[in-house]
Amino acid sequence: MTRRVERLVFAGIAYFDVDLAAAAMGRDAIAIWLTVQPRHLAAVGEALAAHPDVPFAVAVTGQANLSASVMVRNTDELYEFVTDVLGSLDGVTGYEMLPLLARVKNAGSLVSGDRLAPPKVSTSQISPKRRSASSRSAL
């Protein structure tokens, strides 16, 4: 089994994607809505997307035209992000920050408090052998 998985990964057919609960690592997500001059939109979006503390950045429509999530440990890190990162980007004319008060789903994973919720396994996902053993043990 191990060799087969290794071959699938090496061939680029399969890959592993690790999902971590940010709050369990002492980090909080802050949503930032930015207003950027249109000619600078691509450059600002690319700069944010390349930043290690920004797991998500997207161009949007409305009063703001760029949205991003920023992962920070405290208000000092948030202040540094605003002054050092946003302050250095040409074309940013305004921003609004929104703390995320409760997270229900994170990049496809369900979240419970500050932890990833355990996966729910339906009876159709359990092999027939395990299903019959578990029904006998319930008797």
Coordinates of C-alpha atoms in Angstrom, one line a residue:
M1 CA 0.0 0.0 0.0
T2 CA 2.8 2.4 0.9
R3 CA 4.6 2.0 -2.4
R4 CA 1.4 2.5 -4.4
V5 CA 0.6 5.8 -2.5
E6 CA 4.2 6.9 -3.0
R7 CA 3.9 6.2 -6.8
L8 CA 0.6 8.2 -7.0
V9 CA 2.1 11.1 -5.1
F10 CA 5.3 11.0 -7.2
A11 CA 3.3 10.9 -10.4
G12 CA 1.3 14.0 -9.3
I13 CA -2.0 12.0 -9.3
A14 CA -2.5 12.3 -5.5
Y15 CA -1.3 14.9 -3.0
F16 CA -1.8 15.7 0.6
D17 CA -3.5 18.9 1.8
V18 CA -3.2 19.7 5.5
D19 CA -6.0 21.7 7.1
L20 CA -5.0 23.4 10.4
A21 CA -7.3 25.2 12.8
A22 CA -5.7 28.7 13.0
A23 CA -7.1 29.5 16.5
A24 CA -5.5 26.3 17.9
M25 CA -2.1 27.7 16.7
G26 CA -2.8 31.1 18.4
R27 CA -3.7 33.0 15.3
D28 CA -6.9 34.8 14.4
A29 CA -8.3 35.7 11.0
I30 CA -9.1 39.3 10.1
A31 CA -11.0 40.1 7.0
I32 CA -9.8 43.2 5.1
W33 CA -11.8 45.0 2.5
L34 CA -9.6 47.2 0.4
T35 CA -10.4 50.0 -2.1
V36 CA -7.7 50.0 -4.7
Q37 CA -7.3 52.1 -7.8
P38 CA -8.2 49.9 -10.8
R39 CA -4.8 50.2 -12.5
H40 CA -3.1 48.8 -9.3
L41 CA -5.7 46.1 -8.5
A42 CA -3.7 43.2 -10.0
A43 CA -0.4 44.2 -8.4
V44 CA -2.0 44.7 -5.0
G45 CA -3.8 41.4 -5.2
E46 CA -0.7 39.6 -6.2
A47 CA 1.3 41.2 -3.4
L48 CA -1.3 40.2 -0.9
A49 CA -1.6 36.7 -2.2
A50 CA 2.2 36.2 -2.0
H51 CA 2.3 37.3 1.7
P52 CA 2.7 34.4 4.1
D53 CA 0.1 35.7 6.5
V54 CA -2.6 36.0 3.8
P55 CA -4.2 32.6 3.0
F56 CA -6.9 34.1 0.8
A57 CA -7.2 37.2 -1.5
V58 CA -9.8 37.9 -4.1
A59 CA -11.0 40.7 -6.4
V60 CA -14.6 41.6 -5.7
T61 CA -17.2 44.1 -6.8
G62 CA -18.9 46.8 -4.7
Q63 CA -17.6 49.7 -2.6
A64 CA -14.4 47.7 -2.0
N65 CA -12.7 45.9 -4.9
L66 CA -10.3 43.5 -3.1
S67 CA -10.8 41.3 -0.1
A68 CA -8.3 39.3 1.9
S69 CA -8.0 37.2 5.1
V70 CA -5.0 38.0 7.3
M71 CA -3.8 35.7 10.0
V72 CA -2.4 37.5 13.1
R73 CA -1.5 36.6 16.7
N74 CA -2.4 40.0 18.2
T75 CA -3.1 43.6 17.5
D76 CA 0.6 44.5 17.3
E77 CA 0.9 42.1 14.3
L78 CA -2.2 43.5 12.7
Y79 CA -0.8 47.1 13.1
E80 CA 2.5 46.0 11.5
F81 CA 0.6 44.4 8.6
V82 CA -1.4 47.6 8.0
T83 CA 1.5 50.0 8.3
D84 CA 4.2 47.9 6.7
V85 CA 2.4 45.8 4.1
L86 CA -0.7 47.8 3.2
G87 CA 1.2 51.1 3.6
S88 CA 3.8 50.1 1.1
L89 CA 1.3 49.1 -1.7
D90 CA 0.7 51.8 -4.4
G91 CA -3.0 52.4 -5.2
V92 CA -4.6 51.5 -1.9
T93 CA -7.0 54.3 -1.2
G94 CA -8.9 52.8 1.8
Y95 CA -9.5 49.7 3.8
E96 CA -11.9 48.3 6.4
M97 CA -11.0 45.5 8.8
L98 CA -13.6 43.0 10.1
P99 CA -12.7 40.5 12.9
L100 CA -14.2 37.1 12.3
L101 CA -16.2 36.4 15.4
A102 CA -17.3 32.9 14.7
R103 CA -16.1 30.4 12.0
V104 CA -18.3 27.5 11.0
K105 CA -16.4 26.3 7.9
N106 CA -12.8 26.8 6.9
A107 CA -11.7 25.9 3.4
G108 CA -13.9 22.9 3.3
S109 CA -13.4 21.7 6.9
L110 CA -16.0 22.1 9.6
V111 CA -14.8 23.9 12.7
S112 CA -15.9 23.4 16.3
G113 CA -14.6 26.2 18.6
D114 CA -10.9 26.5 17.9
R115 CA -10.5 23.0 16.5
L116 CA -11.3 21.2 13.3
A117 CA -14.5 19.2 13.8
P118 CA -14.2 15.4 13.5
P119 CA -15.4 14.0 10.1
K120 CA -18.9 12.5 10.1
V121 CA -18.8 9.0 8.7
S122 CA -22.1 7.7 7.2
T123 CA -23.0 4.1 7.5
S124 CA -22.6 3.8 3.7
Q125 CA -18.9 4.7 4.1
I126 CA -18.3 1.8 6.6
S127 CA -17.3 -1.6 5.0
P128 CA -20.0 -4.3 5.2
K129 CA -17.6 -6.4 7.4
R130 CA -17.3 -3.5 10.0
R131 CA -21.0 -2.7 9.8
S132 CA -22.0 -6.3 10.7
A133 CA -19.4 -6.4 13.5
S134 CA -20.6 -3.2 15.0
S135 CA -24.3 -4.3 14.8
R136 CA -23.4 -7.5 16.6
S137 CA -21.6 -5.6 19.4
A138 CA -24.7 -3.4 19.9
L139 CA -26.8 -6.5 20.7

